PDB file of C-alpha atoms in Angstrom:
ATOM      1  CA  GLU O   1      30.862  81.608 107.037  1.00 62.00           C
ATOM      2  CA  ALA O   2      34.132  83.083 108.253  1.00 79.00           C
ATOM      3  CA  GLY O   3      34.497  83.664 111.970  1.00 93.00           C
ATOM      4  CA  VAL O   4      36.122  86.603 113.695  1.00 96.00           C
ATOM      5  CA  THR O   5      39.656  87.029 112.398  1.00 96.00           C
ATOM      6  CA  GLN O   6      42.482  88.921 114.001  1.00 97.00           C
ATOM      7  CA  PHE O   7      45.866  90.062 112.753  1.00 97.00           C
ATOM      8  CA  PRO O   8      48.604  89.544 113.656  1.00 97.00           C
ATOM      9  CA  SER O   9      48.447  86.412 115.773  1.00 96.00           C
ATOM     10  CA  HIS O  10      51.632  87.393 117.589  1.00 97.00           C
ATOM     11  CA  SER O  11      53.515  90.650 117.982  1.00 98.00           C
ATOM     12  CA  VAL O  12      56.709  91.378 119.872  1.00 98.00           C
ATOM     13  CA  ILE O  13      57.627  95.039 120.174  1.00 97.00           C
ATOM     14  CA  GLU O  14      59.918  97.139 122.276  1.00 97.00           C
ATOM     15  CA  LYS O  15      58.699  99.447 124.977  1.00 97.00           C
ATOM     16  CA  GLY O  16      57.835 102.808 123.482  1.00 97.00           C
ATOM     17  CA  GLN O  17      56.954 101.467 120.053  1.00 98.00           C
ATOM     18  CA  THR O  18      53.545 101.503 118.429  1.00 98.00           C
ATOM     19  CA  VAL O  19      51.468  98.466 117.552  1.00 98.00           C
ATOM     20  CA  THR O  20      48.193  98.215 115.669  1.00 98.00           C
ATOM     21  CA  LEU O  21      45.948  95.213 116.009  1.00 98.00           C
ATOM     22  CA  ARG O  22      43.238  94.468 113.506  1.00 98.00           C
ATOM     23  CA  CYS O  23      39.930  92.654 113.838  1.00 98.00           C
ATOM     24  CA  ASP O  24      37.479  91.567 111.153  1.00 97.00           C
ATOM     25  CA  PRO O  25      34.154  90.642 112.734  1.00 96.00           C
ATOM     26  CA  ILE O  26      31.651  88.141 111.432  1.00 95.00           C
ATOM     27  CA  SER O  27      29.871  89.653 108.456  1.00 93.00           C
ATOM     28  CA  GLY O  28      26.659  91.392 109.465  1.00 92.00           C
ATOM     29  CA  HIS O  29      27.572  91.734 113.138  1.00 94.00           C
ATOM     30  CA  ASP O  30      27.045  95.329 114.178  1.00 93.00           C
ATOM     31  CA  ASN O  31      28.493  94.755 117.647  1.00 94.00           C
ATOM     32  CA  LEU O  32      32.256  94.489 117.972  1.00 96.00           C
ATOM     33  CA  TYR O  33      34.163  94.154 121.223  1.00 96.00           C
ATOM     34  CA  TRP O  34      37.752  94.239 122.340  1.00 98.00           C
ATOM     35  CA  TYR O  35      38.874  92.277 125.373  1.00 97.00           C
ATOM     36  CA  ARG O  36      42.255  91.631 126.943  1.00 97.00           C
ATOM     37  CA  ARG O  37      43.723  88.905 129.078  1.00 95.00           C
ATOM     38  CA  VAL O  38      46.909  89.643 130.921  1.00 94.00           C
ATOM     39  CA  MET O  39      48.873  86.762 132.408  1.00 87.00           C
ATOM     40  CA  GLY O  40      47.146  85.105 135.333  1.00 83.00           C
ATOM     41  CA  LYS O  41      44.071  87.303 135.152  1.00 90.00           C
ATOM     42  CA  GLU O  42      40.599  86.926 133.772  1.00 93.00           C
ATOM     43  CA  ILE O  43      39.498  88.281 130.413  1.00 96.00           C
ATOM     44  CA  LYS O  44      38.657  91.968 130.780  1.00 96.00           C
ATOM     45  CA  PHE O  45      36.431  94.143 128.643  1.00 95.00           C
ATOM     46  CA  LEU O  46      38.043  97.070 126.835  1.00 97.00           C
ATOM     47  CA  LEU O  47      35.360  98.554 124.613  1.00 95.00           C
ATOM     48  CA  HIS O  48      32.279  97.992 122.514  1.00 95.00           C
ATOM     49  CA  PHE O  49      31.385  99.362 119.088  1.00 95.00           C
ATOM     50  CA  VAL O  50      27.934  99.429 117.592  1.00 94.00           C
ATOM     51  CA  LYS O  51      28.633  99.845 113.911  1.00 94.00           C
ATOM     52  CA  GLU O  52      31.155 102.680 113.812  1.00 94.00           C
ATOM     53  CA  SER O  53      30.172 104.260 117.127  1.00 94.00           C
ATOM     54  CA  LYS O  54      31.832 103.621 120.469  1.00 94.00           C
ATOM     55  CA  GLN O  55      29.043 102.409 122.713  1.00 92.00           C
ATOM     56  CA  ASP O  56      31.130 101.777 125.794  1.00 92.00           C
ATOM     57  CA  GLU O  57      34.847 102.380 126.247  1.00 93.00           C
ATOM     58  CA  SER O  58      34.875 102.143 130.016  1.00 92.00           C
ATOM     59  CA  GLY O  59      37.464  99.370 129.993  1.00 93.00           C
ATOM     60  CA  MET O  60      40.159 101.189 128.055  1.00 96.00           C
ATOM     61  CA  PRO O  61      43.129 101.433 130.425  1.00 93.00           C
ATOM     62  CA  ASN O  62      44.405 104.881 129.399  1.00 93.00           C
ATOM     63  CA  ASN O  63      44.825 107.240 126.486  1.00 94.00           C
ATOM     64  CA  ARG O  64      47.660 105.212 125.007  1.00 97.00           C
ATOM     65  CA  PHE O  65      44.967 102.936 123.602  1.00 97.00           C
ATOM     66  CA  LEU O  66      42.967 104.050 120.581  1.00 97.00           C
ATOM     67  CA  ALA O  67      40.301 101.970 118.907  1.00 98.00           C
ATOM     68  CA  GLU O  68      38.601 102.757 115.634  1.00 97.00           C
ATOM     69  CA  ARG O  69      35.993 101.161 113.459  1.00 97.00           C
ATOM     70  CA  THR O  70      35.719 103.272 110.356  1.00 86.00           C
ATOM     71  CA  GLY O  71      32.785 102.333 108.158  1.00 88.00           C
ATOM     72  CA  GLY O  72      31.453  99.941 110.749  1.00 85.00           C
ATOM     73  CA  THR O  73      33.339  96.955 109.384  1.00 92.00           C
ATOM     74  CA  TYR O  74      36.789  96.023 110.634  1.00 96.00           C
ATOM     75  CA  SER O  75      38.338  97.571 113.724  1.00 98.00           C
ATOM     76  CA  THR O  76      41.830  98.501 114.786  1.00 98.00           C
ATOM     77  CA  LEU O  77      43.288  98.876 118.243  1.00 98.00           C
ATOM     78  CA  LYS O  78      46.432 100.954 118.452  1.00 98.00           C
ATOM     79  CA  VAL O  79      48.739 101.071 121.440  1.00 97.00           C
ATOM     80  CA  GLN O  80      51.071 104.053 121.407  1.00 97.00           C
ATOM     81  CA  PRO O  81      53.520 104.080 123.082  1.00 97.00           C
ATOM     82  CA  ALA O  82      53.483 100.512 124.342  1.00 97.00           C
ATOM     83  CA  GLU O  83      54.472  99.754 127.928  1.00 97.00           C
ATOM     84  CA  LEU O  84      55.536  96.477 129.508  1.00 97.00           C
ATOM     85  CA  GLU O  85      52.199  96.077 131.299  1.00 96.00           C
ATOM     86  CA  ASP O  86      50.374  96.086 127.961  1.00 97.00           C
ATOM     87  CA  SER O  87      51.584  92.547 127.294  1.00 97.00           C
ATOM     88  CA  GLY O  88      48.796  90.015 127.051  1.00 97.00           C
ATOM     89  CA  VAL O  89      46.339  88.460 124.662  1.00 97.00           C
ATOM     90  CA  TYR O  90      43.958  90.847 122.941  1.00 98.00           C
ATOM     91  CA  PHE O  91      40.705  89.304 121.832  1.00 97.00           C
ATOM     92  CA  CYS O  92      38.174  90.712 119.462  1.00 97.00           C
ATOM     93  CA  ALA O  93      34.603  89.461 119.485  1.00 97.00           C
ATOM     94  CA  SER O  94      31.421  90.229 117.609  1.00 96.00           C
ATOM     95  CA  SER O  95      27.717  89.618 118.023  1.00 93.00           C
ATOM     96  CA  GLN O  96      24.589  90.239 116.017  1.00 89.00           C
ATOM     97  CA  ASP O  97      22.452  91.497 118.898  1.00 84.00           C
ATOM     98  CA  LEU O  98      23.079  92.859 122.354  1.00 78.00           C
ATOM     99  CA  GLY O  99      22.693  90.364 125.153  1.00 73.00           C
ATOM    100  CA  TRP O 100      23.609  87.459 122.903  1.00 78.00           C
ATOM    101  CA  GLY O 101      26.858  85.686 123.411  1.00 85.00           C
ATOM    102  CA  ALA O 102      29.746  87.074 121.453  1.00 92.00           C
ATOM    103  CA  PHE O 103      31.952  85.059 119.116  1.00 94.00           C
ATOM    104  CA  PHE O 104      35.652  85.455 119.704  1.00 96.00           C
ATOM    105  CA  GLY O 105      38.612  85.629 117.395  1.00 96.00           C
ATOM    106  CA  GLN O 106      41.783  83.672 118.023  1.00 95.00           C
ATOM    107  CA  GLY O 107      43.439  86.639 119.698  1.00 96.00           C
ATOM    108  CA  THR O 108      46.651  88.592 119.229  1.00 97.00           C
ATOM    109  CA  ARG O 109      49.396  87.780 121.693  1.00 97.00           C
ATOM    110  CA  LEU O 110      51.249  91.025 122.350  1.00 98.00           C
ATOM    111  CA  THR O 111      54.601  90.960 124.075  1.00 98.00           C
ATOM    112  CA  VAL O 112      56.254  94.238 125.001  1.00 98.00           C
ATOM    113  CA  VAL O 113      59.945  93.904 125.860  1.00 97.00           C
TER     114      VAL O 113
ATOM    115  CA  GLN L   1      35.029  90.531 145.867  1.00 65.00           C
ATOM    116  CA  LYS L   2      35.263  89.531 142.227  1.00 70.00           C
ATOM    117  CA  GLU L   3      32.217  90.166 140.073  1.00 89.00           C
ATOM    118  CA  VAL L   4      32.210  86.641 138.639  1.00 94.00           C
ATOM    119  CA  GLU L   5      33.757  83.829 140.641  1.00 95.00           C
ATOM    120  CA  GLN L   6      34.675  80.306 139.637  1.00 95.00           C
ATOM    121  CA  ASN L   7      36.774  77.603 141.206  1.00 89.00           C
ATOM    122  CA  SER L   8      40.028  77.493 139.292  1.00 85.00           C
ATOM    123  CA  GLY L   9      40.376  73.715 139.514  1.00 87.00           C
ATOM    124  CA  PRO L  10      41.704  71.602 138.076  1.00 95.00           C
ATOM    125  CA  LEU L  11      38.560  69.529 138.209  1.00 96.00           C
ATOM    126  CA  SER L  12      39.493  65.931 137.478  1.00 97.00           C
ATOM    127  CA  VAL L  13      36.660  63.863 136.022  1.00 97.00           C
ATOM    128  CA  PRO L  14      36.748  60.220 134.943  1.00 97.00           C
ATOM    129  CA  GLU L  15      35.732  59.570 131.367  1.00 97.00           C
ATOM    130  CA  GLY L  16      32.001  58.963 131.151  1.00 97.00           C
ATOM    131  CA  ALA L  17      31.220  60.775 134.410  1.00 98.00           C
ATOM    132  CA  ILE L  18      29.430  64.086 134.943  1.00 97.00           C
ATOM    133  CA  ALA L  19      31.484  67.242 135.327  1.00 97.00           C
ATOM    134  CA  SER L  20      29.826  69.932 137.442  1.00 97.00           C
ATOM    135  CA  LEU L  21      31.054  73.520 137.225  1.00 97.00           C
ATOM    136  CA  ASN L  22      29.781  76.403 139.314  1.00 97.00           C
ATOM    137  CA  CYS L  23      29.857  80.155 138.936  1.00 97.00           C
ATOM    138  CA  THR L  24      28.568  82.927 141.177  1.00 96.00           C
ATOM    139  CA  TYR L  25      28.079  86.546 140.239  1.00 94.00           C
ATOM    140  CA  SER L  26      27.707  89.662 142.302  1.00 91.00           C
ATOM    141  CA  ASP L  27      25.322  91.872 140.345  1.00 86.00           C
ATOM    142  CA  ARG L  28      21.644  91.046 140.770  1.00 84.00           C
ATOM    143  CA  VAL L  29      20.543  92.876 137.638  1.00 84.00           C
ATOM    144  CA  SER L  30      22.567  90.699 135.264  1.00 83.00           C
ATOM    145  CA  GLN L  31      20.293  89.101 132.683  1.00 84.00           C
ATOM    146  CA  SER L  32      22.462  87.091 130.295  1.00 91.00           C
ATOM    147  CA  PHE L  33      24.754  84.248 131.252  1.00 94.00           C
ATOM    148  CA  PHE L  34      27.181  82.325 129.110  1.00 96.00           C
ATOM    149  CA  TRP L  35      29.593  79.446 129.245  1.00 97.00           C
ATOM    150  CA  TYR L  36      32.652  79.469 127.038  1.00 97.00           C
ATOM    151  CA  ARG L  37      35.102  76.644 126.476  1.00 98.00           C
ATOM    152  CA  GLN L  38      38.729  77.526 125.861  1.00 96.00           C
ATOM    153  CA  TYR L  39      41.365  75.068 124.799  1.00 96.00           C
ATOM    154  CA  SER L  40      44.943  75.995 125.591  1.00 92.00           C
ATOM    155  CA  GLY L  41      46.160  78.705 123.242  1.00 88.00           C
ATOM    156  CA  LYS L  42      42.811  78.983 121.469  1.00 92.00           C
ATOM    157  CA  SER L  43      39.976  81.455 121.505  1.00 93.00           C
ATOM    158  CA  PRO L  44      36.992  81.170 123.861  1.00 95.00           C
ATOM    159  CA  GLU L  45      34.187  79.232 122.184  1.00 96.00           C
ATOM    160  CA  LEU L  46      30.577  79.923 123.132  1.00 95.00           C
ATOM    161  CA  ILE L  47      28.908  76.670 124.159  1.00 96.00           C
ATOM    162  CA  MET L  48      25.876  77.684 126.209  1.00 95.00           C
ATOM    163  CA  SER L  49      23.732  80.709 126.920  1.00 94.00           C
ATOM    164  CA  ILE L  50      20.939  80.973 129.475  1.00 95.00           C
ATOM    165  CA  TYR L  51      18.634  83.829 130.329  1.00 92.00           C
ATOM    166  CA  SER L  52      15.853  82.416 132.546  1.00 92.00           C
ATOM    167  CA  ASN L  53      15.829  80.543 135.820  1.00 95.00           C
ATOM    168  CA  GLY L  54      15.935  76.791 135.459  1.00 96.00           C
ATOM    169  CA  ASP L  55      17.734  74.354 133.232  1.00 96.00           C
ATOM    170  CA  LYS L  56      18.694  74.529 129.590  1.00 96.00           C
ATOM    171  CA  GLU L  57      19.985  71.449 127.832  1.00 97.00           C
ATOM    172  CA  ASP L  58      22.014  71.229 124.635  1.00 95.00           C
ATOM    173  CA  GLY L  59      23.428  67.833 123.815  1.00 96.00           C
ATOM    174  CA  ARG L  60      25.668  66.705 126.653  1.00 97.00           C
ATOM    175  CA  PHE L  61      25.655  70.177 128.224  1.00 98.00           C
ATOM    176  CA  THR L  62      23.111  71.500 130.738  1.00 98.00           C
ATOM    177  CA  ALA L  63      23.216  75.024 132.063  1.00 97.00           C
ATOM    178  CA  GLN L  64      21.376  75.863 135.268  1.00 97.00           C
ATOM    179  CA  LEU L  65      20.505  79.356 136.438  1.00 96.00           C
ATOM    180  CA  ASN L  66      19.287  80.529 139.825  1.00 96.00           C
ATOM    181  CA  LYS L  67      19.010  84.300 139.875  1.00 93.00           C
ATOM    182  CA  ALA L  68      17.813  84.454 143.480  1.00 93.00           C
ATOM    183  CA  SER L  69      21.009  82.753 144.631  1.00 94.00           C
ATOM    184  CA  GLN L  70      23.088  84.427 141.914  1.00 94.00           C
ATOM    185  CA  TYR L  71      24.678  81.318 140.559  1.00 94.00           C
ATOM    186  CA  VAL L  72      24.901  79.588 137.236  1.00 97.00           C
ATOM    187  CA  SER L  73      26.260  76.111 136.687  1.00 97.00           C
ATOM    188  CA  LEU L  74      27.268  73.866 133.823  1.00 98.00           C
ATOM    189  CA  LEU L  75      26.944  70.104 133.752  1.00 98.00           C
ATOM    190  CA  ILE L  76      28.814  68.032 131.212  1.00 98.00           C
ATOM    191  CA  ARG L  77      27.383  64.532 130.918  1.00 98.00           C
ATOM    192  CA  ASP L  78      29.330  61.531 129.628  1.00 98.00           C
ATOM    193  CA  SER L  79      32.573  63.507 129.834  1.00 98.00           C
ATOM    194  CA  GLN L  80      35.088  62.798 127.082  1.00 97.00           C
ATOM    195  CA  PRO L  81      38.834  63.504 126.942  1.00 96.00           C
ATOM    196  CA  SER L  82      38.023  66.146 124.311  1.00 96.00           C
ATOM    197  CA  ASP L  83      36.111  68.042 127.010  1.00 97.00           C
ATOM    198  CA  SER L  84      39.410  68.757 128.770  1.00 97.00           C
ATOM    199  CA  ALA L  85      39.644  72.544 128.614  1.00 97.00           C
ATOM    200  CA  THR L  86      39.104  75.669 130.660  1.00 97.00           C
ATOM    201  CA  TYR L  87      35.471  76.672 131.045  1.00 98.00           C
ATOM    202  CA  LEU L  88      34.743  80.348 131.415  1.00 97.00           C
ATOM    203  CA  CYS L  89      31.606  81.749 132.958  1.00 97.00           C
ATOM    204  CA  ALA L  90      30.544  85.140 131.581  1.00 95.00           C
ATOM    205  CA  VAL L  91      27.819  87.506 132.697  1.00 93.00           C
ATOM    206  CA  ASN L  92      26.582  90.641 131.006  1.00 88.00           C
ATOM    207  CA  GLY L  93      27.439  93.832 132.851  1.00 71.00           C
ATOM    208  CA  ALA L  94      24.764  95.625 134.804  1.00 66.00           C
ATOM    209  CA  ASP L  95      25.668  98.948 133.240  1.00 70.00           C
ATOM    210  CA  SER L  96      26.046  97.672 129.712  1.00 72.00           C
ATOM    211  CA  TRP L  97      24.381  94.784 127.935  1.00 73.00           C
ATOM    212  CA  GLY L  98      27.259  94.595 125.540  1.00 79.00           C
ATOM    213  CA  LYS L  99      29.931  94.150 128.183  1.00 88.00           C
ATOM    214  CA  LEU L 100      30.737  90.654 129.379  1.00 91.00           C
ATOM    215  CA  GLN L 101      32.346  90.068 132.760  1.00 92.00           C
ATOM    216  CA  PHE L 102      34.339  86.871 132.885  1.00 95.00           C
ATOM    217  CA  GLY L 103      35.336  84.574 135.660  1.00 95.00           C
ATOM    218  CA  ALA L 104      38.890  83.306 135.774  1.00 95.00           C
ATOM    219  CA  GLY L 105      37.792  79.913 134.466  1.00 96.00           C
ATOM    220  CA  THR L 106      37.705  76.333 135.732  1.00 97.00           C
ATOM    221  CA  GLN L 107      40.158  73.870 134.252  1.00 96.00           C
ATOM    222  CA  VAL L 108      38.581  70.484 133.572  1.00 97.00           C
ATOM    223  CA  VAL L 109      40.687  67.385 133.033  1.00 97.00           C
ATOM    224  CA  VAL L 110      38.904  64.261 131.832  1.00 97.00           C
ATOM    225  CA  THR L 111      40.923  61.170 132.556  1.00 95.00           C
ATOM    226  CA  PRO L 112      40.524  58.008 130.434  1.00 90.00           C
TER     227      PRO L 112
END
């Protein structure tokens, strides 16, 4: 069974540009999460989808971040326009049930220059 | 005060010894507790989950939970060089079961 996959693995963009990250969760997992780790800090929650609905987006930093999960399958996280402080590793995770541990993808390392 | 606290390490452990990692959390209503292992440049890998007070064993790993004292620990028995990694403690958020709060992680180095 395939795990959580994320694309791209690395992205380097200039300040002000737009970047879209993609996540394919484990098949059958209704719960999908986005997390971020900025340098030197702990992993921080961004948001949680249950199927196609946003269950909790309390961790989204500002309105430059837009997450979607059309059809309840894969998800995208768009940053527009990107700022320097958006640099970090963006992890996607999925789980079958709430309260269970989530399985993480390999992450997308975003560098904004 | 951080919501989930761990010693950053590095924790140096001789091969074959027991590695003991601790984690404290601030929110009393948390119900789910997890340990993740993360190798450098890789994704966090779920290795243990615990929900009730007491011990839970899985192979060489034992998780211990004490909700009254708000701490959770991980023991790694017969430590191997392949156990060298950063271990992340994660706790479900009080306001959202789906939201994990992570500690900064403890780096473990197993020396041959």
